[in-house]
Amino acid sequence: MSVPRTAGPHKVVLATYSSYDAAQRAVDVLARHDFPFEHVTIVGCDLRWEEKVLGRWGLGRALLTGAGTGGWIGLLVADHYDILVDPEFADEARRVLTDAREAAALR
């Protein structure tokens, strides 16, 4: 997890995780503590996508393949995952995650 930073005018990066599962577990912690999770977003960052060009396609085939490829990219594991939260909820979310980490360390 990294130090929180600003991610544009509407969201704040709450935490950064190396896997989607770790980011999802953090969101689960927030949800278990009645945090309003509708203000939370997980964003995969620094995805590297490489495609070998094999030939030229017509417009119809290019559109269909592009839509399918976009769906697959969304399913791939990225370099890291940021949990974004609305700024007015950032302090509460940090407190919940910190408290949960401390409680887990005491077990």
mmCIF file of N, CA, C and O in Angstrom:
data_model
loop_
_atom_site.group_PDB
_atom_site.id
_atom_site.type_symbol
_atom_site.label_atom_id
_atom_site.label_comp_id
_atom_site.label_asym_id
_atom_site.label_seq_id
_atom_site.Cartn_x
_atom_site.Cartn_y
_atom_site.Cartn_z
ATOM 1 N N MET A 1 0.853 -1.168 0.000
ATOM 2 C CA MET A 1 0.000 0.000 0.000
ATOM 3 C C MET A 1 0.898 1.230 0.000
ATOM 4 O O MET A 1 1.901 1.277 0.680
ATOM 5 N N SER A 2 0.532 2.258 -0.740
ATOM 6 C CA SER A 2 1.349 3.466 -0.817
ATOM 7 C C SER A 2 0.680 4.625 -0.099
ATOM 8 O O SER A 2 -0.458 4.541 0.340
ATOM 9 N N VAL A 3 1.405 5.728 -0.031
ATOM 10 C CA VAL A 3 0.876 6.935 0.598
ATOM 11 C C VAL A 3 -0.209 7.521 -0.294
ATOM 12 O O VAL A 3 -0.033 7.612 -1.510
ATOM 13 N N PRO A 4 -1.368 7.889 0.249
ATOM 14 C CA PRO A 4 -2.449 8.436 -0.569
ATOM 15 C C PRO A 4 -2.028 9.702 -1.306
ATOM 16 O O PRO A 4 -1.248 10.494 -0.808
ATOM 17 N N ARG A 5 -2.538 9.861 -2.530
ATOM 18 C CA ARG A 5 -2.260 11.039 -3.339
ATOM 19 C C ARG A 5 -3.536 11.448 -4.052
ATOM 20 O O ARG A 5 -4.495 10.708 -4.083
ATOM 21 N N THR A 6 -3.526 12.596 -4.670
ATOM 22 C CA THR A 6 -4.716 13.088 -5.353
ATOM 23 C C THR A 6 -4.825 12.453 -6.730
ATOM 24 O O THR A 6 -3.840 12.286 -7.424
ATOM 25 N N ALA A 7 -6.024 12.099 -7.136
ATOM 26 C CA ALA A 7 -6.273 11.515 -8.458
ATOM 27 C C ALA A 7 -7.331 12.333 -9.172
ATOM 28 O O ALA A 7 -8.440 11.890 -9.382
ATOM 29 N N GLY A 8 -7.016 13.549 -9.509
ATOM 30 C CA GLY A 8 -7.972 14.396 -10.199
ATOM 31 C C GLY A 8 -8.875 15.118 -9.219
ATOM 32 O O GLY A 8 -8.794 14.925 -8.015
ATOM 33 N N PRO A 9 -9.779 15.934 -9.739
ATOM 34 C CA PRO A 9 -10.599 16.788 -8.878
ATOM 35 C C PRO A 9 -11.729 16.072 -8.151
ATOM 36 O O PRO A 9 -12.275 16.610 -7.207
ATOM 37 N N HIS A 10 -12.074 14.845 -8.566
ATOM 38 C CA HIS A 10 -13.272 14.226 -8.006
ATOM 39 C C HIS A 10 -13.012 13.010 -7.140
ATOM 40 O O HIS A 10 -13.905 12.541 -6.462
ATOM 41 N N LYS A 11 -11.825 12.473 -7.172
ATOM 42 C CA LYS A 11 -11.501 11.280 -6.388
ATOM 43 C C LYS A 11 -10.116 11.431 -5.771
ATOM 44 O O LYS A 11 -9.287 12.166 -6.274
ATOM 45 N N VAL A 12 -9.903 10.705 -4.686
ATOM 46 C CA VAL A 12 -8.617 10.673 -4.007
ATOM 47 C C VAL A 12 -8.166 9.221 -3.993
ATOM 48 O O VAL A 12 -8.971 8.306 -3.779
ATOM 49 N N VAL A 13 -6.867 8.984 -4.234
ATOM 50 C CA VAL A 13 -6.339 7.634 -4.133
ATOM 51 C C VAL A 13 -6.210 7.296 -2.657
ATOM 52 O O VAL A 13 -5.459 7.922 -1.925
ATOM 53 N N LEU A 14 -6.985 6.333 -2.235
ATOM 54 C CA LEU A 14 -6.989 5.894 -0.849
ATOM 55 C C LEU A 14 -5.826 4.954 -0.583
ATOM 56 O O LEU A 14 -5.144 5.054 0.435
ATOM 57 N N ALA A 15 -5.585 4.027 -1.492
ATOM 58 C CA ALA A 15 -4.515 3.045 -1.334
ATOM 59 C C ALA A 15 -4.191 2.436 -2.689
ATOM 60 O O ALA A 15 -5.004 2.487 -3.609
ATOM 61 N N THR A 16 -3.001 1.846 -2.790
ATOM 62 C CA THR A 16 -2.563 1.170 -3.999
ATOM 63 C C THR A 16 -2.146 -0.247 -3.633
ATOM 64 O O THR A 16 -1.424 -0.446 -2.659
ATOM 65 N N TYR A 17 -2.604 -1.221 -4.418
ATOM 66 C CA TYR A 17 -2.316 -2.630 -4.166
ATOM 67 C C TYR A 17 -1.723 -3.264 -5.416
ATOM 68 O O TYR A 17 -2.015 -2.837 -6.529
ATOM 69 N N SER A 18 -0.937 -4.306 -5.234
ATOM 70 C CA SER A 18 -0.290 -4.956 -6.370
ATOM 71 C C SER A 18 -1.193 -5.964 -7.076
ATOM 72 O O SER A 18 -0.889 -6.393 -8.177
ATOM 73 N N SER A 19 -2.311 -6.337 -6.461
ATOM 74 C CA SER A 19 -3.226 -7.282 -7.109
ATOM 75 C C SER A 19 -4.669 -6.816 -6.934
ATOM 76 O O SER A 19 -5.000 -6.108 -5.970
ATOM 77 N N TYR A 20 -5.507 -7.266 -7.865
ATOM 78 C CA TYR A 20 -6.922 -6.930 -7.776
ATOM 79 C C TYR A 20 -7.535 -7.554 -6.526
ATOM 80 O O TYR A 20 -8.354 -6.937 -5.851
ATOM 81 N N ASP A 21 -7.138 -8.777 -6.210
ATOM 82 C CA ASP A 21 -7.682 -9.457 -5.027
ATOM 83 C C ASP A 21 -7.408 -8.666 -3.754
ATOM 84 O O ASP A 21 -8.269 -8.552 -2.885
ATOM 85 N N ALA A 22 -6.196 -8.121 -3.633
ATOM 86 C CA ALA A 22 -5.859 -7.328 -2.447
ATOM 87 C C ALA A 22 -6.706 -6.062 -2.384
ATOM 88 O O ALA A 22 -7.194 -5.679 -1.321
ATOM 89 N N ALA A 23 -6.906 -5.417 -3.532
ATOM 90 C CA ALA A 23 -7.749 -4.220 -3.563
ATOM 91 C C ALA A 23 -9.189 -4.575 -3.206
ATOM 92 O O ALA A 23 -9.846 -3.862 -2.438
ATOM 93 N N GLN A 24 -9.682 -5.703 -3.727
ATOM 94 C CA GLN A 24 -11.043 -6.135 -3.427
ATOM 95 C C GLN A 24 -11.203 -6.458 -1.940
ATOM 96 O O GLN A 24 -12.231 -6.135 -1.336
ATOM 97 N N ARG A 25 -10.189 -7.067 -1.329
ATOM 98 C CA ARG A 25 -10.252 -7.350 0.111
ATOM 99 C C ARG A 25 -10.357 -6.064 0.918
ATOM 100 O O ARG A 25 -11.091 -5.989 1.903
ATOM 101 N N ALA A 26 -9.631 -5.021 0.502
ATOM 102 C CA ALA A 26 -9.710 -3.732 1.198
ATOM 103 C C ALA A 26 -11.113 -3.139 1.073
ATOM 104 O O ALA A 26 -11.661 -2.613 2.053
ATOM 105 N N VAL A 27 -11.707 -3.246 -0.097
ATOM 106 C CA VAL A 27 -13.074 -2.742 -0.286
ATOM 107 C C VAL A 27 -14.045 -3.576 0.563
ATOM 108 O O VAL A 27 -14.983 -3.026 1.151
ATOM 109 N N ASP A 28 -13.801 -4.868 0.654
ATOM 110 C CA ASP A 28 -14.637 -5.721 1.511
ATOM 111 C C ASP A 28 -14.558 -5.284 2.969
ATOM 112 O O ASP A 28 -15.565 -5.288 3.682
ATOM 113 N N VAL A 29 -13.357 -4.903 3.418
ATOM 114 C CA VAL A 29 -13.197 -4.400 4.792
ATOM 115 C C VAL A 29 -14.044 -3.149 4.984
ATOM 116 O O VAL A 29 -14.755 -3.016 5.985
ATOM 117 N N LEU A 30 -13.985 -2.245 4.029
ATOM 118 C CA LEU A 30 -14.788 -1.030 4.124
ATOM 119 C C LEU A 30 -16.276 -1.376 4.197
ATOM 120 O O LEU A 30 -17.007 -0.831 5.036
ATOM 121 N N ALA A 31 -16.721 -2.292 3.347
ATOM 122 C CA ALA A 31 -18.139 -2.664 3.316
ATOM 123 C C ALA A 31 -18.565 -3.305 4.637
ATOM 124 O O ALA A 31 -19.658 -3.024 5.142
ATOM 125 N N ARG A 32 -17.709 -4.156 5.218
ATOM 126 C CA ARG A 32 -18.047 -4.792 6.499
ATOM 127 C C ARG A 32 -18.182 -3.790 7.636
ATOM 128 O O ARG A 32 -18.841 -4.045 8.628
ATOM 129 N N HIS A 33 -17.539 -2.640 7.487
ATOM 130 C CA HIS A 33 -17.605 -1.587 8.511
ATOM 131 C C HIS A 33 -18.625 -0.507 8.138
ATOM 132 O O HIS A 33 -18.521 0.636 8.582
ATOM 133 N N ASP A 34 -19.578 -0.887 7.324
ATOM 134 C CA ASP A 34 -20.678 -0.001 6.921
ATOM 135 C C ASP A 34 -20.223 1.288 6.253
ATOM 136 O O ASP A 34 -20.916 2.307 6.307
ATOM 137 N N PHE A 35 -19.047 1.259 5.608
ATOM 138 C CA PHE A 35 -18.594 2.405 4.832
ATOM 139 C C PHE A 35 -19.460 2.486 3.579
ATOM 140 O O PHE A 35 -19.784 1.456 2.976
ATOM 141 N N PRO A 36 -19.856 3.676 3.148
ATOM 142 C CA PRO A 36 -20.692 3.807 1.947
ATOM 143 C C PRO A 36 -19.881 3.480 0.683
ATOM 144 O O PRO A 36 -19.326 4.357 0.031
ATOM 145 N N PHE A 37 -19.793 2.184 0.376
ATOM 146 C CA PHE A 37 -18.895 1.715 -0.682
ATOM 147 C C PHE A 37 -19.284 2.197 -2.073
ATOM 148 O O PHE A 37 -18.511 2.059 -3.004
ATOM 149 N N GLU A 38 -20.459 2.801 -2.217
ATOM 150 C CA GLU A 38 -20.819 3.368 -3.522
ATOM 151 C C GLU A 38 -19.939 4.569 -3.873
ATOM 152 O O GLU A 38 -19.958 5.047 -5.002
ATOM 153 N N HIS A 39 -19.138 5.036 -2.915
ATOM 154 C CA HIS A 39 -18.205 6.139 -3.153
ATOM 155 C C HIS A 39 -16.791 5.639 -3.430
ATOM 156 O O HIS A 39 -15.838 6.415 -3.397
ATOM 157 N N VAL A 40 -16.649 4.334 -3.656
ATOM 158 C CA VAL A 40 -15.343 3.701 -3.845
ATOM 159 C C VAL A 40 -15.248 3.128 -5.253
ATOM 160 O O VAL A 40 -16.212 2.578 -5.777
ATOM 161 N N THR A 41 -14.060 3.250 -5.851
ATOM 162 C CA THR A 41 -13.793 2.708 -7.175
ATOM 163 C C THR A 41 -12.441 2.019 -7.155
ATOM 164 O O THR A 41 -11.503 2.516 -6.544
ATOM 165 N N ILE A 42 -12.337 0.881 -7.830
ATOM 166 C CA ILE A 42 -11.040 0.222 -8.027
ATOM 167 C C ILE A 42 -10.630 0.464 -9.473
ATOM 168 O O ILE A 42 -11.413 0.212 -10.396
ATOM 169 N N VAL A 43 -9.398 0.956 -9.664
ATOM 170 C CA VAL A 43 -8.900 1.265 -11.003
ATOM 171 C C VAL A 43 -7.605 0.501 -11.246
ATOM 172 O O VAL A 43 -6.650 0.634 -10.480
ATOM 173 N N GLY A 44 -7.582 -0.309 -12.308
ATOM 174 C CA GLY A 44 -6.346 -0.975 -12.721
ATOM 175 C C GLY A 44 -5.480 0.026 -13.465
ATOM 176 O O GLY A 44 -5.951 0.723 -14.358
ATOM 177 N N CYS A 45 -4.206 0.095 -13.100
ATOM 178 C CA CYS A 45 -3.299 1.099 -13.676
ATOM 179 C C CYS A 45 -2.106 0.435 -14.361
ATOM 180 O O CYS A 45 -1.675 -0.644 -13.971
ATOM 181 N N ASP A 46 -1.576 1.121 -15.337
ATOM 182 C CA ASP A 46 -0.355 0.708 -16.038
ATOM 183 C C ASP A 46 -0.482 -0.661 -16.693
ATOM 184 O O ASP A 46 0.396 -1.500 -16.593
ATOM 185 N N LEU A 47 -1.588 -0.871 -17.375
ATOM 186 C CA LEU A 47 -1.778 -2.102 -18.119
ATOM 187 C C LEU A 47 -0.930 -2.041 -19.374
ATOM 188 O O LEU A 47 -0.885 -1.030 -20.069
ATOM 189 N N ARG A 48 -0.261 -3.116 -19.655
ATOM 190 C CA ARG A 48 0.495 -3.200 -20.902
ATOM 191 C C ARG A 48 -0.224 -4.179 -21.810
ATOM 192 O O ARG A 48 -0.448 -5.333 -21.446
ATOM 193 N N TRP A 49 -0.596 -3.711 -22.970
ATOM 194 C CA TRP A 49 -1.309 -4.534 -23.940
ATOM 195 C C TRP A 49 -0.505 -4.535 -25.226
ATOM 196 O O TRP A 49 -0.165 -3.479 -25.751
ATOM 197 N N GLU A 50 -0.187 -5.702 -25.729
ATOM 198 C CA GLU A 50 0.588 -5.819 -26.957
ATOM 199 C C GLU A 50 -0.194 -6.675 -27.934
ATOM 200 O O GLU A 50 -0.706 -7.734 -27.564
ATOM 201 N N GLU A 51 -0.309 -6.206 -29.155
ATOM 202 C CA GLU A 51 -1.065 -6.937 -30.169
ATOM 203 C C GLU A 51 -0.241 -7.022 -31.437
ATOM 204 O O GLU A 51 0.278 -6.014 -31.927
ATOM 205 N N LYS A 52 -0.099 -8.211 -31.957
ATOM 206 C CA LYS A 52 0.619 -8.398 -33.210
ATOM 207 C C LYS A 52 -0.363 -8.193 -34.358
ATOM 208 O O LYS A 52 -1.420 -8.822 -34.394
ATOM 209 N N VAL A 53 -0.020 -7.320 -35.276
ATOM 210 C CA VAL A 53 -0.873 -7.027 -36.426
ATOM 211 C C VAL A 53 -0.650 -8.112 -37.472
ATOM 212 O O VAL A 53 0.476 -8.355 -37.906
ATOM 213 N N LEU A 54 -1.731 -8.767 -37.858
ATOM 214 C CA LEU A 54 -1.635 -9.870 -38.805
ATOM 215 C C LEU A 54 -2.192 -9.529 -40.178
ATOM 216 O O LEU A 54 -2.007 -10.277 -41.125
ATOM 217 N N GLY A 55 -2.878 -8.436 -40.286
ATOM 218 C CA GLY A 55 -3.441 -8.068 -41.578
ATOM 219 C C GLY A 55 -4.419 -6.922 -41.430
ATOM 220 O O GLY A 55 -4.642 -6.413 -40.339
ATOM 221 N N ARG A 56 -5.016 -6.551 -42.532
ATOM 222 C CA ARG A 56 -5.967 -5.446 -42.549
ATOM 223 C C ARG A 56 -7.379 -5.995 -42.509
ATOM 224 O O ARG A 56 -7.706 -6.963 -43.203
ATOM 225 N N TRP A 57 -8.235 -5.355 -41.700
ATOM 226 C CA TRP A 57 -9.624 -5.781 -41.566
ATOM 227 C C TRP A 57 -10.554 -4.699 -42.095
ATOM 228 O O TRP A 57 -10.232 -3.515 -42.085
ATOM 229 N N GLY A 58 -11.736 -5.129 -42.483
ATOM 230 C CA GLY A 58 -12.771 -4.190 -42.869
ATOM 231 C C GLY A 58 -13.347 -3.527 -41.619
ATOM 232 O O GLY A 58 -13.101 -3.947 -40.482
ATOM 233 N N LEU A 59 -14.150 -2.499 -41.826
ATOM 234 C CA LEU A 59 -14.715 -1.734 -40.712
ATOM 235 C C LEU A 59 -15.552 -2.596 -39.777
ATOM 236 O O LEU A 59 -15.405 -2.545 -38.558
ATOM 237 N N GLY A 60 -16.424 -3.436 -40.303
ATOM 238 C CA GLY A 60 -17.289 -4.270 -39.470
ATOM 239 C C GLY A 60 -16.495 -5.214 -38.582
ATOM 240 O O GLY A 60 -16.746 -5.317 -37.380
ATOM 241 N N ARG A 61 -15.541 -5.905 -39.172
ATOM 242 C CA ARG A 61 -14.718 -6.835 -38.389
ATOM 243 C C ARG A 61 -13.873 -6.091 -37.359
ATOM 244 O O ARG A 61 -13.705 -6.547 -36.232
ATOM 245 N N ALA A 62 -13.362 -4.938 -37.721
ATOM 246 C CA ALA A 62 -12.557 -4.141 -36.793
ATOM 247 C C ALA A 62 -13.395 -3.692 -35.598
ATOM 248 O O ALA A 62 -12.926 -3.730 -34.452
ATOM 249 N N LEU A 63 -14.642 -3.271 -35.846
ATOM 250 C CA LEU A 63 -15.517 -2.837 -34.747
ATOM 251 C C LEU A 63 -15.842 -3.993 -33.805
ATOM 252 O O LEU A 63 -15.792 -3.853 -32.581
ATOM 253 N N LEU A 64 -16.189 -5.145 -34.359
ATOM 254 C CA LEU A 64 -16.516 -6.306 -33.532
ATOM 255 C C LEU A 64 -15.312 -6.782 -32.724
ATOM 256 O O LEU A 64 -15.413 -7.060 -31.539
ATOM 257 N N THR A 65 -14.179 -6.861 -33.366
ATOM 258 C CA THR A 65 -12.971 -7.309 -32.680
ATOM 259 C C THR A 65 -12.550 -6.299 -31.628
ATOM 260 O O THR A 65 -12.132 -6.665 -30.526
ATOM 261 N N GLY A 66 -12.669 -5.016 -31.927
ATOM 262 C CA GLY A 66 -12.318 -3.970 -30.962
ATOM 263 C C GLY A 66 -13.176 -4.034 -29.714
ATOM 264 O O GLY A 66 -12.691 -3.895 -28.593
ATOM 265 N N ALA A 67 -14.467 -4.291 -29.889
ATOM 266 C CA ALA A 67 -15.360 -4.408 -28.731
ATOM 267 C C ALA A 67 -14.973 -5.615 -27.891
ATOM 268 O O ALA A 67 -14.942 -5.550 -26.657
ATOM 269 N N GLY A 68 -14.682 -6.731 -28.542
ATOM 270 C CA GLY A 68 -14.269 -7.937 -27.808
ATOM 271 C C GLY A 68 -12.950 -7.741 -27.091
ATOM 272 O O GLY A 68 -12.786 -8.138 -25.936
ATOM 273 N N THR A 69 -12.004 -7.106 -27.750
ATOM 274 C CA THR A 69 -10.703 -6.843 -27.140
ATOM 275 C C THR A 69 -10.843 -5.938 -25.924
ATOM 276 O O THR A 69 -10.211 -6.153 -24.894
ATOM 277 N N GLY A 70 -11.699 -4.933 -26.036
ATOM 278 C CA GLY A 70 -11.926 -4.030 -24.902
ATOM 279 C C GLY A 70 -12.435 -4.777 -23.688
ATOM 280 O O GLY A 70 -12.047 -4.508 -22.556
ATOM 281 N N GLY A 71 -13.307 -5.752 -23.911
ATOM 282 C CA GLY A 71 -13.801 -6.568 -22.805
ATOM 283 C C GLY A 71 -12.702 -7.389 -22.158
ATOM 284 O O GLY A 71 -12.626 -7.496 -20.939
ATOM 285 N N TRP A 72 -11.829 -7.957 -22.971
ATOM 286 C CA TRP A 72 -10.720 -8.753 -22.419
ATOM 287 C C TRP A 72 -9.740 -7.886 -21.640
ATOM 288 O O TRP A 72 -9.240 -8.302 -20.589
ATOM 289 N N ILE A 73 -9.456 -6.698 -22.138
ATOM 290 C CA ILE A 73 -8.528 -5.814 -21.435
ATOM 291 C C ILE A 73 -9.059 -5.513 -20.042
ATOM 292 O O ILE A 73 -8.311 -5.469 -19.069
ATOM 293 N N GLY A 74 -10.359 -5.335 -19.930
ATOM 294 C CA GLY A 74 -10.954 -5.068 -18.629
ATOM 295 C C GLY A 74 -10.798 -6.220 -17.652
ATOM 296 O O GLY A 74 -10.840 -6.035 -16.447
ATOM 297 N N LEU A 75 -10.616 -7.431 -18.164
ATOM 298 C CA LEU A 75 -10.469 -8.605 -17.302
ATOM 299 C C LEU A 75 -9.025 -8.904 -16.926
ATOM 300 O O LEU A 75 -8.774 -9.713 -16.030
ATOM 301 N N LEU A 76 -8.064 -8.309 -17.618
ATOM 302 C CA LEU A 76 -6.647 -8.601 -17.357
ATOM 303 C C LEU A 76 -6.178 -7.979 -16.043
ATOM 304 O O LEU A 76 -6.633 -6.924 -15.641
ATOM 305 N N VAL A 77 -5.232 -8.606 -15.397
ATOM 306 C CA VAL A 77 -4.612 -8.061 -14.189
ATOM 307 C C VAL A 77 -3.629 -6.972 -14.576
ATOM 308 O O VAL A 77 -2.715 -7.186 -15.347
ATOM 309 N N ALA A 78 -3.759 -5.737 -14.009
ATOM 310 C CA ALA A 78 -2.897 -4.599 -14.338
ATOM 311 C C ALA A 78 -1.636 -4.643 -13.482
ATOM 312 O O ALA A 78 -1.464 -5.524 -12.635
ATOM 313 N N ASP A 79 -0.754 -3.622 -13.650
ATOM 314 C CA ASP A 79 0.479 -3.517 -12.860
ATOM 315 C C ASP A 79 0.163 -3.267 -11.389
ATOM 316 O O ASP A 79 0.799 -3.815 -10.506
ATOM 317 N N HIS A 80 -0.807 -2.405 -11.154
ATOM 318 C CA HIS A 80 -1.265 -2.144 -9.781
ATOM 319 C C HIS A 80 -2.696 -1.616 -9.820
ATOM 320 O O HIS A 80 -3.198 -1.262 -10.880
ATOM 321 N N TYR A 81 -3.319 -1.611 -8.653
ATOM 322 C CA TYR A 81 -4.714 -1.199 -8.542
ATOM 323 C C TYR A 81 -4.840 -0.110 -7.494
ATOM 324 O O TYR A 81 -4.384 -0.279 -6.366
ATOM 325 N N ASP A 82 -5.434 1.003 -7.887
ATOM 326 C CA ASP A 82 -5.707 2.098 -6.956
ATOM 327 C C ASP A 82 -7.145 2.005 -6.488
ATOM 328 O O ASP A 82 -8.049 1.741 -7.292
ATOM 329 N N ILE A 83 -7.352 2.208 -5.205
ATOM 330 C CA ILE A 83 -8.696 2.371 -4.680
ATOM 331 C C ILE A 83 -8.930 3.867 -4.580
ATOM 332 O O ILE A 83 -8.191 4.576 -3.890
ATOM 333 N N LEU A 84 -9.931 4.351 -5.309
ATOM 334 C CA LEU A 84 -10.284 5.766 -5.307
ATOM 335 C C LEU A 84 -11.530 5.956 -4.462
ATOM 336 O O LEU A 84 -12.409 5.090 -4.424
ATOM 337 N N VAL A 85 -11.597 7.102 -3.817
ATOM 338 C CA VAL A 85 -12.756 7.410 -2.974
ATOM 339 C C VAL A 85 -13.075 8.895 -3.115
ATOM 340 O O VAL A 85 -12.186 9.713 -3.366
ATOM 341 N N ASP A 86 -14.342 9.230 -2.983
ATOM 342 C CA ASP A 86 -14.729 10.640 -3.009
ATOM 343 C C ASP A 86 -14.034 11.360 -1.857
ATOM 344 O O ASP A 86 -13.932 10.822 -0.746
ATOM 345 N N PRO A 87 -13.523 12.572 -2.098
ATOM 346 C CA PRO A 87 -12.713 13.276 -1.098
ATOM 347 C C PRO A 87 -13.372 13.425 0.274
ATOM 348 O O PRO A 87 -12.693 13.291 1.295
ATOM 349 N N GLU A 88 -14.671 13.639 0.307
ATOM 350 C CA GLU A 88 -15.332 13.851 1.599
ATOM 351 C C GLU A 88 -15.399 12.569 2.438
ATOM 352 O O GLU A 88 -15.691 12.632 3.632
ATOM 353 N N PHE A 89 -15.088 11.420 1.844
ATOM 354 C CA PHE A 89 -15.106 10.152 2.562
ATOM 355 C C PHE A 89 -13.707 9.586 2.806
ATOM 356 O O PHE A 89 -13.557 8.525 3.414
ATOM 357 N N ALA A 90 -12.682 10.290 2.332
ATOM 358 C CA ALA A 90 -11.315 9.766 2.388
ATOM 359 C C ALA A 90 -10.816 9.551 3.813
ATOM 360 O O ALA A 90 -10.229 8.508 4.117
ATOM 361 N N ASP A 91 -11.018 10.516 4.709
ATOM 362 C CA ASP A 91 -10.515 10.373 6.081
ATOM 363 C C ASP A 91 -11.163 9.187 6.786
ATOM 364 O O ASP A 91 -10.481 8.409 7.471
ATOM 365 N N GLU A 92 -12.464 9.032 6.616
ATOM 366 C CA GLU A 92 -13.163 7.908 7.244
ATOM 367 C C GLU A 92 -12.658 6.579 6.685
ATOM 368 O O GLU A 92 -12.428 5.623 7.436
ATOM 369 N N ALA A 93 -12.468 6.500 5.368
ATOM 370 C CA ALA A 93 -11.995 5.264 4.745
ATOM 371 C C ALA A 93 -10.592 4.916 5.235
ATOM 372 O O ALA A 93 -10.303 3.755 5.539
ATOM 373 N N ARG A 94 -9.707 5.899 5.325
ATOM 374 C CA ARG A 94 -8.347 5.656 5.848
ATOM 375 C C ARG A 94 -8.403 5.133 7.276
ATOM 376 O O ARG A 94 -7.673 4.214 7.637
ATOM 377 N N ARG A 95 -9.283 5.717 8.087
ATOM 378 C CA ARG A 95 -9.413 5.285 9.480
ATOM 379 C C ARG A 95 -9.873 3.835 9.558
ATOM 380 O O ARG A 95 -9.313 3.032 10.302
ATOM 381 N N VAL A 96 -10.857 3.474 8.754
ATOM 382 C CA VAL A 96 -11.386 2.110 8.760
ATOM 383 C C VAL A 96 -10.296 1.115 8.358
ATOM 384 O O VAL A 96 -10.088 0.094 9.028
ATOM 385 N N LEU A 97 -9.560 1.413 7.277
ATOM 386 C CA LEU A 97 -8.509 0.490 6.832
ATOM 387 C C LEU A 97 -7.372 0.401 7.838
ATOM 388 O O LEU A 97 -6.845 -0.688 8.090
ATOM 389 N N THR A 98 -6.993 1.522 8.440
ATOM 390 C CA THR A 98 -5.924 1.518 9.450
ATOM 391 C C THR A 98 -6.348 0.709 10.667
ATOM 392 O O THR A 98 -5.578 -0.122 11.173
ATOM 393 N N ASP A 99 -7.557 0.936 11.147
ATOM 394 C CA ASP A 99 -8.062 0.179 12.295
ATOM 395 C C ASP A 99 -8.108 -1.319 11.997
ATOM 396 O O ASP A 99 -7.756 -2.142 12.848
ATOM 397 N N ALA A 100 -8.523 -1.680 10.798
ATOM 398 C CA ALA A 100 -8.606 -3.086 10.416
ATOM 399 C C ALA A 100 -7.223 -3.724 10.353
ATOM 400 O O ALA A 100 -7.019 -4.854 10.792
ATOM 401 N N ARG A 101 -6.232 -2.993 9.808
ATOM 402 C CA ARG A 101 -4.845 -3.504 9.758
ATOM 403 C C ARG A 101 -4.297 -3.710 11.163
ATOM 404 O O ARG A 101 -3.659 -4.719 11.441
ATOM 405 N N GLU A 102 -4.530 -2.740 12.040
ATOM 406 C CA GLU A 102 -4.046 -2.840 13.417
ATOM 407 C C GLU A 102 -4.696 -4.001 14.145
ATOM 408 O O GLU A 102 -4.040 -4.726 14.885
ATOM 409 N N ALA A 103 -6.005 -4.195 13.958
ATOM 410 C CA ALA A 103 -6.700 -5.300 14.601
ATOM 411 C C ALA A 103 -6.171 -6.647 14.091
ATOM 412 O O ALA A 103 -6.006 -7.581 14.858
ATOM 413 N N ALA A 104 -5.887 -6.727 12.785
ATOM 414 C CA ALA A 104 -5.361 -7.972 12.218
ATOM 415 C C ALA A 104 -3.956 -8.260 12.752
ATOM 416 O O ALA A 104 -3.589 -9.410 12.979
ATOM 417 N N ALA A 105 -3.168 -7.218 12.975
ATOM 418 C CA ALA A 105 -1.811 -7.407 13.483
ATOM 419 C C ALA A 105 -1.806 -7.910 14.923
ATOM 420 O O ALA A 105 -0.882 -8.591 15.357
ATOM 421 N N LEU A 106 -2.850 -7.607 15.678
ATOM 422 C CA LEU A 106 -2.938 -8.039 17.080
ATOM 423 C C LEU A 106 -3.385 -9.486 17.218
ATOM 424 O O LEU A 106 -3.243 -10.070 18.279
ATOM 425 N N ARG A 107 -3.918 -10.061 16.168
ATOM 426 C CA ARG A 107 -4.419 -11.449 16.235
ATOM 427 C C ARG A 107 -3.325 -12.451 16.249
ATOM 428 O O ARG A 107 -2.284 -12.433 15.860
#
